[in-house]
CSV table of C-alpha atoms (C1' of nucleotides) in Angstrom, one decimal:
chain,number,residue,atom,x,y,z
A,1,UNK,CA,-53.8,-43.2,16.9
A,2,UNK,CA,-51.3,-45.1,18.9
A,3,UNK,CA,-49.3,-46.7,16.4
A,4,UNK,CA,-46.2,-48.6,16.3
A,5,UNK,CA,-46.9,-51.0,18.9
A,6,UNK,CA,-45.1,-53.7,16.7
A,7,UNK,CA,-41.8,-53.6,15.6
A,8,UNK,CA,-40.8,-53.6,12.1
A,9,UNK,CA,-38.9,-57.1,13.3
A,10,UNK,CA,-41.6,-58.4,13.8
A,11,UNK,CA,-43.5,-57.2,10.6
A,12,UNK,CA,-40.4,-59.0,8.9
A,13,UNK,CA,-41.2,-62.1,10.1
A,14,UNK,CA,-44.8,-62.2,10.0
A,15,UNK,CA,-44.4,-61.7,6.0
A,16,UNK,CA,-41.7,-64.8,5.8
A,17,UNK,CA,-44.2,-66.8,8.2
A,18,UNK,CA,-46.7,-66.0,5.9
A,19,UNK,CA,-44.6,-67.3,2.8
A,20,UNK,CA,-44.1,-70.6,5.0
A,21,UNK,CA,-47.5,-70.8,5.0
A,22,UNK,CA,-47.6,-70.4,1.6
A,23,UNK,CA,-45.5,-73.1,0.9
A,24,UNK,CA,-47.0,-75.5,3.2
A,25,UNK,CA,-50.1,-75.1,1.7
A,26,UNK,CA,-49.3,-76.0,-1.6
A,27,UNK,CA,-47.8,-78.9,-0.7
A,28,UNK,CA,-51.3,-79.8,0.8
A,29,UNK,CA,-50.7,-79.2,4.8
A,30,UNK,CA,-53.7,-78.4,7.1
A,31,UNK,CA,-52.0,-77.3,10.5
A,32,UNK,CA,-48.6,-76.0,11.7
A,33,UNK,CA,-47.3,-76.0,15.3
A,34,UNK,CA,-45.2,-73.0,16.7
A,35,UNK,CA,-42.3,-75.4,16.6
A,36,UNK,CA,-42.4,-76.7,13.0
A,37,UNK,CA,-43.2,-73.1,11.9
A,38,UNK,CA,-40.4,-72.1,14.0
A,39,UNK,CA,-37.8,-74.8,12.0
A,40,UNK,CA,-38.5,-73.5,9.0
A,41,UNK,CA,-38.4,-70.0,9.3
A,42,UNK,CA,-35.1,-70.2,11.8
A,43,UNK,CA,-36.7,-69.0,14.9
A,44,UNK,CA,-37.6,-70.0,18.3
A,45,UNK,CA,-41.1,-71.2,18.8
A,46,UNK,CA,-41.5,-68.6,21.8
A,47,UNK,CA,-40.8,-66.1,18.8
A,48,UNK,CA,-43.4,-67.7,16.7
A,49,UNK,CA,-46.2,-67.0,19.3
A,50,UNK,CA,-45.1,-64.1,20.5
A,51,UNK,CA,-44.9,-62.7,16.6
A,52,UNK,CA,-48.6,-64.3,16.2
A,53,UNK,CA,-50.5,-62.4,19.3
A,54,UNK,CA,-50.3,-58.9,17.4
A,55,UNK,CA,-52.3,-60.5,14.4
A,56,UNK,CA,-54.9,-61.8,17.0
A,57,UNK,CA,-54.9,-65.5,15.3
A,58,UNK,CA,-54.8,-68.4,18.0
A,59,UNK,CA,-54.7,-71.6,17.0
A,60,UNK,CA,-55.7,-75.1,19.2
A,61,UNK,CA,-53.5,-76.6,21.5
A,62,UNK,CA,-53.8,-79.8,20.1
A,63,UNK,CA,-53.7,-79.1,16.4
A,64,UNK,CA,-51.8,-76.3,16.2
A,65,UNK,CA,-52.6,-73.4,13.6
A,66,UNK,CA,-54.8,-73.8,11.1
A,67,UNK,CA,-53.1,-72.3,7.6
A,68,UNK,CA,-55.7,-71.6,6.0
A,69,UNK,CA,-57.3,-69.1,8.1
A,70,UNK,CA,-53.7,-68.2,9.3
A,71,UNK,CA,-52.7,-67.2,6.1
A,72,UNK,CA,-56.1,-65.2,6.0
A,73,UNK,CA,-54.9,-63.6,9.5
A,74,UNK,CA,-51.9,-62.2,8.0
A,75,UNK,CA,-53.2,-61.1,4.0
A,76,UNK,CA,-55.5,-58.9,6.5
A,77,UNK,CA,-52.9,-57.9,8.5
A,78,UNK,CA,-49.7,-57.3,6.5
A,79,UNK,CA,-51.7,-56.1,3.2
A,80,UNK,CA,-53.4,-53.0,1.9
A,81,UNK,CA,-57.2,-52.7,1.1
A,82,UNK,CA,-56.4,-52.1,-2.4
A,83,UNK,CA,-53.5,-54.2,-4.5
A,84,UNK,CA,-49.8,-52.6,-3.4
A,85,UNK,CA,-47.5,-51.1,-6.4
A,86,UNK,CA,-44.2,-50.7,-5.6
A,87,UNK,CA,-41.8,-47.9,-7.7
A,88,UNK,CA,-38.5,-48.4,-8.2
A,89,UNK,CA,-36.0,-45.5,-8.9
A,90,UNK,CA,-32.8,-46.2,-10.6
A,91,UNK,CA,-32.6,-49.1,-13.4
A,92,UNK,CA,-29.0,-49.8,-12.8
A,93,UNK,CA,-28.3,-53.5,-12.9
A,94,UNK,CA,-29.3,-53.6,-9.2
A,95,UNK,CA,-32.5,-51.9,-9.8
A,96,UNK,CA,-32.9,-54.9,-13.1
A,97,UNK,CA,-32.0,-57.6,-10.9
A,98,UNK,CA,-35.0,-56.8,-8.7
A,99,UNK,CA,-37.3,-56.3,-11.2
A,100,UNK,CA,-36.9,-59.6,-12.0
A,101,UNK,CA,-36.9,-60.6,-8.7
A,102,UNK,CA,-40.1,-59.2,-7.8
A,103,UNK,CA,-41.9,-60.1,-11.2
A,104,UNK,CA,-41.3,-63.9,-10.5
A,105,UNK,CA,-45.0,-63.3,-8.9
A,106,UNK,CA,-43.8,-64.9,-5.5
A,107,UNK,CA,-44.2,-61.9,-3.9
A,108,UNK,CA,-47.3,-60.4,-3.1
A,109,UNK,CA,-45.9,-56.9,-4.4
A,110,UNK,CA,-45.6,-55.9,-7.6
A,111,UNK,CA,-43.0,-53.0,-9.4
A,112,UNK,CA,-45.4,-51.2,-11.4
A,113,UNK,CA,-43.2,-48.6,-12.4
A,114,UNK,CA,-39.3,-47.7,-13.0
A,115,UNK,CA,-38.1,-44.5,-13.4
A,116,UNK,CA,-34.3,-43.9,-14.8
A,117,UNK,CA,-32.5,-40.5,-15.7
A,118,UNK,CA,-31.1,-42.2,-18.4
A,119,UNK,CA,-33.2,-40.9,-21.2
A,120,UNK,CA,-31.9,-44.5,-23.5
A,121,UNK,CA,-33.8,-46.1,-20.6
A,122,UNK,CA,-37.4,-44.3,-20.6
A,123,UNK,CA,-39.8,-45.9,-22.6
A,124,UNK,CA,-38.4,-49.2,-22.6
A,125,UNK,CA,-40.2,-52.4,-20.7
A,126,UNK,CA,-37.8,-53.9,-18.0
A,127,UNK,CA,-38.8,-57.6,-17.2
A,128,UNK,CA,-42.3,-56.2,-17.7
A,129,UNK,CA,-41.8,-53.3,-16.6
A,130,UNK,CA,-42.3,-49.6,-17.7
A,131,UNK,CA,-39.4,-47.2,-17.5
A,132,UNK,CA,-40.2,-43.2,-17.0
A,133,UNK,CA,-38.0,-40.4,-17.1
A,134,UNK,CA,-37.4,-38.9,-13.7
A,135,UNK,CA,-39.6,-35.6,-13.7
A,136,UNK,CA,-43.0,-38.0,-15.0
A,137,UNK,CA,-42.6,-39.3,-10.9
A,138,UNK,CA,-45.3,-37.4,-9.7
A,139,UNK,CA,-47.8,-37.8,-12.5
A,140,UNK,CA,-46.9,-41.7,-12.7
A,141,UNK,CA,-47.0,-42.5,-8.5
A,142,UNK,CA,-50.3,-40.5,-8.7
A,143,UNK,CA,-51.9,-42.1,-11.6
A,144,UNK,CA,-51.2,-46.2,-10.1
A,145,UNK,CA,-51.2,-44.8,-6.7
A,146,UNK,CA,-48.0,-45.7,-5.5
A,147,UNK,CA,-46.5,-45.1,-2.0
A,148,UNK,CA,-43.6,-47.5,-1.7
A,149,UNK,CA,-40.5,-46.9,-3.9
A,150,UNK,CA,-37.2,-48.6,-4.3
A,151,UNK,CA,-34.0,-46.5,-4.8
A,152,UNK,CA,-31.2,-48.3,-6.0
A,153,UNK,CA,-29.7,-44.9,-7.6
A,154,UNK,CA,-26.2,-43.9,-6.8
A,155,UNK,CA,-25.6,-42.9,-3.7
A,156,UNK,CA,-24.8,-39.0,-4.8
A,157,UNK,CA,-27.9,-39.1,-6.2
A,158,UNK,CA,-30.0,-40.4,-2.8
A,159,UNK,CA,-31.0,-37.4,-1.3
A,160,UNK,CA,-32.5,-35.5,-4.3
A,161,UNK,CA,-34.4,-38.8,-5.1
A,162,UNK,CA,-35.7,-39.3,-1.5
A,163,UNK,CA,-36.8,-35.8,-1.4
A,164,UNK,CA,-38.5,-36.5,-4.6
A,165,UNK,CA,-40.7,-39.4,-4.1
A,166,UNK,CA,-41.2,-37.3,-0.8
A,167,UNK,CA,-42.9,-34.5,-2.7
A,168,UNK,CA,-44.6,-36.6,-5.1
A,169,UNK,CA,-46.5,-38.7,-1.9
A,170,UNK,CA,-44.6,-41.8,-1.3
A,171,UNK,CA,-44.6,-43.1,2.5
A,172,UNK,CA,-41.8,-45.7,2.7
A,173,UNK,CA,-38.8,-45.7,1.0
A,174,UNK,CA,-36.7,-49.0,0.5
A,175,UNK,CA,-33.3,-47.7,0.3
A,176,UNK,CA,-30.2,-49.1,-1.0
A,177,UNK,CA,-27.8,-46.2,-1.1
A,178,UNK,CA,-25.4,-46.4,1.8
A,179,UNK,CA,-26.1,-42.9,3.2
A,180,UNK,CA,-28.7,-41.9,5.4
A,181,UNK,CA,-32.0,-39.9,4.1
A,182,UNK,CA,-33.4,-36.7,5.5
A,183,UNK,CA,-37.2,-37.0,4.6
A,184,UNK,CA,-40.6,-35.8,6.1
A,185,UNK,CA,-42.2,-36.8,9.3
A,186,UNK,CA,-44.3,-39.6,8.5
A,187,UNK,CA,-42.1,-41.1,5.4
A,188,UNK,CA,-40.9,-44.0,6.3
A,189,UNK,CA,-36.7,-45.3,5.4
A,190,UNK,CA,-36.0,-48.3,5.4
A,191,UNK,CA,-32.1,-49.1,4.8
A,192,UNK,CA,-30.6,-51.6,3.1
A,193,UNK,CA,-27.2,-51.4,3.1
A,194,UNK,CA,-25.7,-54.7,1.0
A,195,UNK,CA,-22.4,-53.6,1.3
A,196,UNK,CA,-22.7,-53.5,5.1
A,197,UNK,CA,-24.2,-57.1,5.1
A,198,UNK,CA,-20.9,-58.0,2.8
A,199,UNK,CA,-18.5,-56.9,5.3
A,200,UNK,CA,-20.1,-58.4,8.5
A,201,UNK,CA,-20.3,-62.1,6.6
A,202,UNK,CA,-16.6,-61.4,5.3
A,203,UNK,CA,-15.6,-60.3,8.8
A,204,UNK,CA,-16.8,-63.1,11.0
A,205,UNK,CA,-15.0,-65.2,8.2
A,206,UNK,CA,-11.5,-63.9,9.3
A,207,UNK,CA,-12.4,-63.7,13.3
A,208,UNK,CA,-12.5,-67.6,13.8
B,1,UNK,CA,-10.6,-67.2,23.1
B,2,UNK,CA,-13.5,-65.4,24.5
B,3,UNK,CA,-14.3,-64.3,21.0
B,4,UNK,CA,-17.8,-62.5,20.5
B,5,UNK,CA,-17.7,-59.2,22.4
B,6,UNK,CA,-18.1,-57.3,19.2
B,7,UNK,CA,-21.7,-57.9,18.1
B,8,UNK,CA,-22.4,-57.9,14.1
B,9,UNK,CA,-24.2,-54.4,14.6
B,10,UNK,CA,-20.9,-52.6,15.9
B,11,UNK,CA,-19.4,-54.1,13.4
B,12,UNK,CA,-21.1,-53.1,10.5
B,13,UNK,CA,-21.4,-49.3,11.2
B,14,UNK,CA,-17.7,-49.7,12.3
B,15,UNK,CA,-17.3,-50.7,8.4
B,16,UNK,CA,-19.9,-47.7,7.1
B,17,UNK,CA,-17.4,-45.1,9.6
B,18,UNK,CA,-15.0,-46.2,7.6
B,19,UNK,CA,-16.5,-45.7,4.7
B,20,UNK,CA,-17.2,-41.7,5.7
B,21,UNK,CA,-13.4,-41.4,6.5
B,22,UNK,CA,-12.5,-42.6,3.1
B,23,UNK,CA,-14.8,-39.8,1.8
B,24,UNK,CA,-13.9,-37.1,3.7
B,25,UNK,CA,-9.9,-38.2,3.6
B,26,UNK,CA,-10.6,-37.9,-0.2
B,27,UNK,CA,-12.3,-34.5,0.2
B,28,UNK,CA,-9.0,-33.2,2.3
B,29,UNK,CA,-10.5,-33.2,5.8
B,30,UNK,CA,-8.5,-34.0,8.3
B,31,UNK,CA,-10.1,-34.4,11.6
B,32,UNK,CA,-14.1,-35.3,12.7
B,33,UNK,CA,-16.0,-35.0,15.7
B,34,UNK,CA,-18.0,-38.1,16.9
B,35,UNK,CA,-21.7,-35.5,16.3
B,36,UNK,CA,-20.3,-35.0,12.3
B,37,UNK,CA,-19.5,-38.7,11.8
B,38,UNK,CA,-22.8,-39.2,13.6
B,39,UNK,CA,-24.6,-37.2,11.4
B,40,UNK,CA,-23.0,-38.3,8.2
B,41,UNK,CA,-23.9,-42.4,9.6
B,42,UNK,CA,-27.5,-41.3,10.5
B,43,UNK,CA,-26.4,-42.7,14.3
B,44,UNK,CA,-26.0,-40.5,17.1
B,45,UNK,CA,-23.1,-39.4,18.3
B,46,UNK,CA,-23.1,-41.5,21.6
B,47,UNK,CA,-23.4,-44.7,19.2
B,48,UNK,CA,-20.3,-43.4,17.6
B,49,UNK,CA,-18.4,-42.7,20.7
B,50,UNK,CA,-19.5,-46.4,21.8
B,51,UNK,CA,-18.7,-48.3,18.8
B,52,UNK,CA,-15.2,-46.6,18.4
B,53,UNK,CA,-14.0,-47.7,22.0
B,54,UNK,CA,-14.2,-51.8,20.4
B,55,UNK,CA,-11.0,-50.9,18.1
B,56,UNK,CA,-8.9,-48.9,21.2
B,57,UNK,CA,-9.3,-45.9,18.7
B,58,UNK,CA,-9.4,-42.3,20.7
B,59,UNK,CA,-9.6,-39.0,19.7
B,60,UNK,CA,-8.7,-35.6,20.9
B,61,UNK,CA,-11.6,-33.6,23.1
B,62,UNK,CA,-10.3,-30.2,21.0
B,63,UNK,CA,-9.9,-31.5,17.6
B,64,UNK,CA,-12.4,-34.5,17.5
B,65,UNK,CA,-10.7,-37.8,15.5
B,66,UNK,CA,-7.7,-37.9,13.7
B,67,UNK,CA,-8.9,-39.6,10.1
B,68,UNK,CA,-5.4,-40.6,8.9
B,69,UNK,CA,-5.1,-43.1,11.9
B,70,UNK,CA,-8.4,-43.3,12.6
B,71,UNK,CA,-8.5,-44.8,9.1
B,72,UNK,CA,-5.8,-47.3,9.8
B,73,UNK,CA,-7.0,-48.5,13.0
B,74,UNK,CA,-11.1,-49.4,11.1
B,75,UNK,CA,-8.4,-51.0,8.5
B,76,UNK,CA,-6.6,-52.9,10.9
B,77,UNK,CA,-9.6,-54.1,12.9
B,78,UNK,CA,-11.7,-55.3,10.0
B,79,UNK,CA,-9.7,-56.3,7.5
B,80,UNK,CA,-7.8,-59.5,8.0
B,81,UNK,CA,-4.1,-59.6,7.1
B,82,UNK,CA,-4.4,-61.0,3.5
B,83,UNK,CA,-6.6,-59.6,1.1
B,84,UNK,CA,-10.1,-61.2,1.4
B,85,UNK,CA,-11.9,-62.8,-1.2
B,86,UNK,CA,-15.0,-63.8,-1.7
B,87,UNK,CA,-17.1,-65.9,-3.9
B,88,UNK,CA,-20.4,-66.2,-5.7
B,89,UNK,CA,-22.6,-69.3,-6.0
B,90,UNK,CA,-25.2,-68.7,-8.2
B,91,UNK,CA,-24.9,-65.6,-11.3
B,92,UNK,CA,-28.7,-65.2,-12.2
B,93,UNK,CA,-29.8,-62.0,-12.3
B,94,UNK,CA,-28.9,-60.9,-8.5
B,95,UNK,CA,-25.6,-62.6,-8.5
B,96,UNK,CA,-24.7,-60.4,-11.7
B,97,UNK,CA,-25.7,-57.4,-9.9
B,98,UNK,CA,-23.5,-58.2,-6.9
B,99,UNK,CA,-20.6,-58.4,-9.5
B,100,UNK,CA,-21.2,-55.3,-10.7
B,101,UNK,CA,-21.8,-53.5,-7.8
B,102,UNK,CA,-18.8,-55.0,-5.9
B,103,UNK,CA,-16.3,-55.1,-8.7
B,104,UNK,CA,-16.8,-50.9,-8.7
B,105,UNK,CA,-13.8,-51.1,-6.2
B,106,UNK,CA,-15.3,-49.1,-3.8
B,107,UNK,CA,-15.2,-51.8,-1.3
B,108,UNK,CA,-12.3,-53.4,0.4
B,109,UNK,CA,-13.7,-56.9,-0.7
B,110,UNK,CA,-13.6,-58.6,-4.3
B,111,UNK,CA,-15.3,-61.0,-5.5
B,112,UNK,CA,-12.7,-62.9,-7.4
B,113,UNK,CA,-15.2,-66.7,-8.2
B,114,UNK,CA,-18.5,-67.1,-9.7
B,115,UNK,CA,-19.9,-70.5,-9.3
B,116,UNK,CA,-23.5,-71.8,-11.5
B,117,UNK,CA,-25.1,-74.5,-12.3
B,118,UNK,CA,-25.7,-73.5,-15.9
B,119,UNK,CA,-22.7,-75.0,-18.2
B,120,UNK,CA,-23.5,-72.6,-20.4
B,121,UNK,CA,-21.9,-70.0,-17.8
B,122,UNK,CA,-19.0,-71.8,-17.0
B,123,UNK,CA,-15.5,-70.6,-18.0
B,124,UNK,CA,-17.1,-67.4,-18.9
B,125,UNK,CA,-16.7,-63.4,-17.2
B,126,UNK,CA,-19.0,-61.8,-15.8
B,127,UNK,CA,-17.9,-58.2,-15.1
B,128,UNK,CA,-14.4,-59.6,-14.4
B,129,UNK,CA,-15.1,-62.4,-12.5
B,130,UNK,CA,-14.2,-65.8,-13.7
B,131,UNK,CA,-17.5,-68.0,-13.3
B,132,UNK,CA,-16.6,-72.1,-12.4
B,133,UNK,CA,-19.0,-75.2,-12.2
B,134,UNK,CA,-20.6,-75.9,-9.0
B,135,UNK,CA,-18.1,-79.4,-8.4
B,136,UNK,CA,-15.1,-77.2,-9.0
B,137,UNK,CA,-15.6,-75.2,-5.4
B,138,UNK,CA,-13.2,-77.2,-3.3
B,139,UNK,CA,-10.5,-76.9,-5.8
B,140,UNK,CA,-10.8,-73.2,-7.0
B,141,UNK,CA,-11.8,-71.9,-2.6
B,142,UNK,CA,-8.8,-73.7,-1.9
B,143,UNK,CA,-6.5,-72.3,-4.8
B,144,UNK,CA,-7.6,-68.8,-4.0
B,145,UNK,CA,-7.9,-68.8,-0.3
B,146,UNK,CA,-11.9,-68.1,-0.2
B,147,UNK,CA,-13.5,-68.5,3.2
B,148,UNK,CA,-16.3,-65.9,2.6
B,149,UNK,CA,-19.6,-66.3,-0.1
B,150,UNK,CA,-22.5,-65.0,-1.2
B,151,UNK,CA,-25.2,-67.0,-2.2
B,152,UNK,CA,-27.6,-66.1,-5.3
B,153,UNK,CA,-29.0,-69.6,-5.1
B,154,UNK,CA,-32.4,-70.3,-6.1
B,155,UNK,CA,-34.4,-70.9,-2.1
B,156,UNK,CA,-34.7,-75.0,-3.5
B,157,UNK,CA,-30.8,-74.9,-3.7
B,158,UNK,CA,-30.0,-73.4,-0.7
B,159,UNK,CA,-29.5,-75.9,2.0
B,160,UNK,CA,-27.3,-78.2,-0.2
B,161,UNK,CA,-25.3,-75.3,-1.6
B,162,UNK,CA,-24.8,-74.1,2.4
B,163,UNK,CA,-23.4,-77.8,2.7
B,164,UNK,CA,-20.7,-77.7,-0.2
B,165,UNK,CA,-19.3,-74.1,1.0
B,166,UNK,CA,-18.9,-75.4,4.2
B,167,UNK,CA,-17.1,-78.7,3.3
B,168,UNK,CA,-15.3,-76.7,0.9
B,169,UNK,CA,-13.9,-74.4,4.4
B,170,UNK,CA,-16.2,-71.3,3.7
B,171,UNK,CA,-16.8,-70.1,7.5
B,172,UNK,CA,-19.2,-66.6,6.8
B,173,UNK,CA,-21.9,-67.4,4.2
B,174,UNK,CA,-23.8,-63.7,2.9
B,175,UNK,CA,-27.4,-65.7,2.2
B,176,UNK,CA,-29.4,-63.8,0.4
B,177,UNK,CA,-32.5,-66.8,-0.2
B,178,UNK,CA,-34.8,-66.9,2.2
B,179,UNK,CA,-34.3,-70.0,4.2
B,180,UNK,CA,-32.5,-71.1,7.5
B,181,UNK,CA,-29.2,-72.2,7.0
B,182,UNK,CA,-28.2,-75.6,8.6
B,183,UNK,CA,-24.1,-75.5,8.5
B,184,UNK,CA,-21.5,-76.8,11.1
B,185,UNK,CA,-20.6,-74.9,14.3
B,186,UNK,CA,-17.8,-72.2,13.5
B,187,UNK,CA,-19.6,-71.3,9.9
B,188,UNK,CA,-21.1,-67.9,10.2
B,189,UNK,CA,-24.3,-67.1,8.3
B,190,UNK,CA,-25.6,-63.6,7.8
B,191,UNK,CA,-28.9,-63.8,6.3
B,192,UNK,CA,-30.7,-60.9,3.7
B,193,UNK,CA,-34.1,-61.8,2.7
B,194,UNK,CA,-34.5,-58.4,0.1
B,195,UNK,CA,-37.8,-59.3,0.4
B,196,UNK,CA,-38.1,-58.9,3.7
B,197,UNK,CA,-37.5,-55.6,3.8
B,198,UNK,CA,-39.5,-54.7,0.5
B,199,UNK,CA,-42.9,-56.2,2.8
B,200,UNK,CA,-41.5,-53.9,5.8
B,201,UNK,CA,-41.5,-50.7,3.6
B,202,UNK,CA,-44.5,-51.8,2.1
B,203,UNK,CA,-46.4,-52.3,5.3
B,204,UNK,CA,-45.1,-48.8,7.0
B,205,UNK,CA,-46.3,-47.2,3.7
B,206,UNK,CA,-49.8,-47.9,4.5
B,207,UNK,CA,-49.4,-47.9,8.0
B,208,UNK,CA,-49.9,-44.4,8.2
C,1,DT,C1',-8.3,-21.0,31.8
C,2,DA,C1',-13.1,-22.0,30.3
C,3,DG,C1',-15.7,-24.9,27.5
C,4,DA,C1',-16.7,-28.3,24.4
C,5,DT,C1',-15.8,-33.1,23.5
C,6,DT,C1',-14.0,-37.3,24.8
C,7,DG,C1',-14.0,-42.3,27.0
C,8,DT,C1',-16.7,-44.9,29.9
C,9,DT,C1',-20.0,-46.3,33.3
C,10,DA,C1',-24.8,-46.4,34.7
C,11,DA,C1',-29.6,-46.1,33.4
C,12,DT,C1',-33.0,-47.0,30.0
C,13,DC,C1',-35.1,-49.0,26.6
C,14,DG,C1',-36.7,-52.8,23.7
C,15,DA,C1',-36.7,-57.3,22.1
C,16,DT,C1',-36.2,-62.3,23.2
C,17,DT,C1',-36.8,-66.1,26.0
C,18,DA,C1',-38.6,-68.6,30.0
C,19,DA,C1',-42.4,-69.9,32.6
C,20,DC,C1',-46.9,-71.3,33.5
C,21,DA,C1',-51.9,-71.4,33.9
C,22,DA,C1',-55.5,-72.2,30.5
C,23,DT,C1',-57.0,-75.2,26.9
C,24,DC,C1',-58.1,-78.6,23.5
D,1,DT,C1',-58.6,-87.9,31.1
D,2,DA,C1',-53.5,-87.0,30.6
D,3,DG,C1',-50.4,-84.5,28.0
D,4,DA,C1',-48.7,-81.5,24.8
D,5,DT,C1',-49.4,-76.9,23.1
D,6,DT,C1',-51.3,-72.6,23.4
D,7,DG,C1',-51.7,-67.4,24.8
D,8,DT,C1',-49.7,-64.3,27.8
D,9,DT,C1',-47.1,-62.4,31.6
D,10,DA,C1',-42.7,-62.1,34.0
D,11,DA,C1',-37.6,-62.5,33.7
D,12,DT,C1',-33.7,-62.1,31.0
D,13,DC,C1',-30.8,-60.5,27.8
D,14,DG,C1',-28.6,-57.1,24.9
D,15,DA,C1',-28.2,-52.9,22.7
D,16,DT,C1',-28.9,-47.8,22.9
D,17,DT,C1',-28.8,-43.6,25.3
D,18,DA,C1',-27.8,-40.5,29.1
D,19,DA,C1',-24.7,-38.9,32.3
D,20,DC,C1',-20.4,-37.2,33.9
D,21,DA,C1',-15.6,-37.0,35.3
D,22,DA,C1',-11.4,-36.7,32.6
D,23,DT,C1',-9.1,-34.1,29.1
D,24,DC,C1',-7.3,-31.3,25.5
DNA sequence: TAGATTGTTAATCGATTAACAATC
DNA sequence: TAGATTGTTAATCGATTAACAATC
């Protein structure tokens, strides 16, 4: 199957312009143009219909798009068949932070499972949460059918944990250790490196 | 000053190389060739080779590059002359996490004022970091020479939070809500929407 | 020296923007 | 209709990779 004819850039944004949408919505709008969707997401309006012809939703020249089957468009485009879980590896008070994060329900994803080493941590409930010990991966990401994890787990400990959720099925990995992963064709990485976005804001800070 | 050769990509893996020296100059290694730094950056080694000729740095075609000086020269490229600070605006759950992760010392850059609404957080620590009211920013950026922050902000508080950093002199803003930034010319803003990049793992996972 | 690696330029690749006929 | 906006292609821009003479 020829896949990846889109970027992941532009999967990015197609997500936030959905959240736009969102937003708009609730507050009772009907249509968007390119350009006003393009304001409030922080991109060009060229962007915007560029980003919109891999969905396949057009909208009318004179009204612009309509949201509420534009917001249909993209739940069929961005989202799975079947509800998402997400797995997070490491409860640290990064991993905590976006538990809570993600349980605020804004998200369309949901953290159905945290795994810790630390065997205080197992059992507990973390902003809703359920905490397992690291060897119940497998069993757990099999039972709620989970193939998207979040590591925040020290960064000695990235490999191993990669190689893990690996073995136990995941596909993507979210990844905020700053060192890269080794992992089976057809797992996806994706690297988030906060420190890295740290030191390019404080740079451009000095270099003016 | 025809500024802006460097673009924030170089920059950032020029800060994660230097990360890897630190490392291996703490494991006793001496010299590296572009194909092991490569390796250990998950780049390749033609990136490496490229990125390295922004700081002048050059190493030996026999021995690869010297990490003592290659360490000094990432040092005295990205670092600015004084010791950097940096603050926080807005110590919810993320904004801890942030202090906790950056106040590990690994990184060159601390952290060194918390701002929040909340008076009940005001005048208190958080993991070593003093936390201030929101209407004390011009005073305390100016006292400790901040022109770099983070903001933790809620999305609703964004904008006008962008506004007082900038009037308070902040030139890099690290915005982690997801909403464009409207701030002066000459105020850098580097945006991470985390979820963002959860919804690009999470599509890749079931994209295959 | 011979050979691998370096610095650097040229070629490629991909993503963004500009342009414009089609359309409501 | 007239005019602004759309979908889509072509042009531009920037970043990555390939190539190779210079070098240790």
């Amino acid at each position: 199957m020829a896949q990846k004819q889109f970027s992941g850039k532009t999967i990015g944004r197609l997500g936030f312009y959905r959240r736009i949408v969102d937003d708009a919505l609730a507050k009772g709008e009907q249509y968007l143009h390119s350009h006003e969707l393009a304001v409030r997401a922080g991109v060009t309006a060229a962007q915007v219909r560029r980003d919109l012809m891999v969905t396949g939703f057009s909208g009318s020249p004179t009204r612009g798009y309509e949201l509420k089957s534009f917001h249909n468009t993209l739940a069929h485009f961005l989202d799975a068949k079947s509800p998402q879980h997400v797995a997070i590896v490491g409860v640290g008070n990064l991993g905590r932070a976006l538990l809570s994060y993600f349980s605020g329900g804004r998200s369309k994803l949901v953290i159905s499972a945290a795994f810790d080493t630390d065997p205080e941590k197992a059992g507990r409930l973390f902003h809703g949460c359920r905490c397992y010990q690291i060897d119940e991966i497998p069993e757990v990401l099999k039972k709620e059918q989970i193939r998207t994890a979040i590591m925040t787990v020290p960064v000695e400990a990235a490999p191993a944990t990669a190689s893990r959720l690996a073995a136990a099925g995941i596909k993507s990995i979210l990844n905020f250790a700053p060192v890269p992963l080794r992992v089976p064709e057809g797992v996806h990485v994706e690297n988030l490196d906060v420190t890295m976005f740290l030191e390019k804001a404080a740079f451009f800070a000095r270099a003016r």
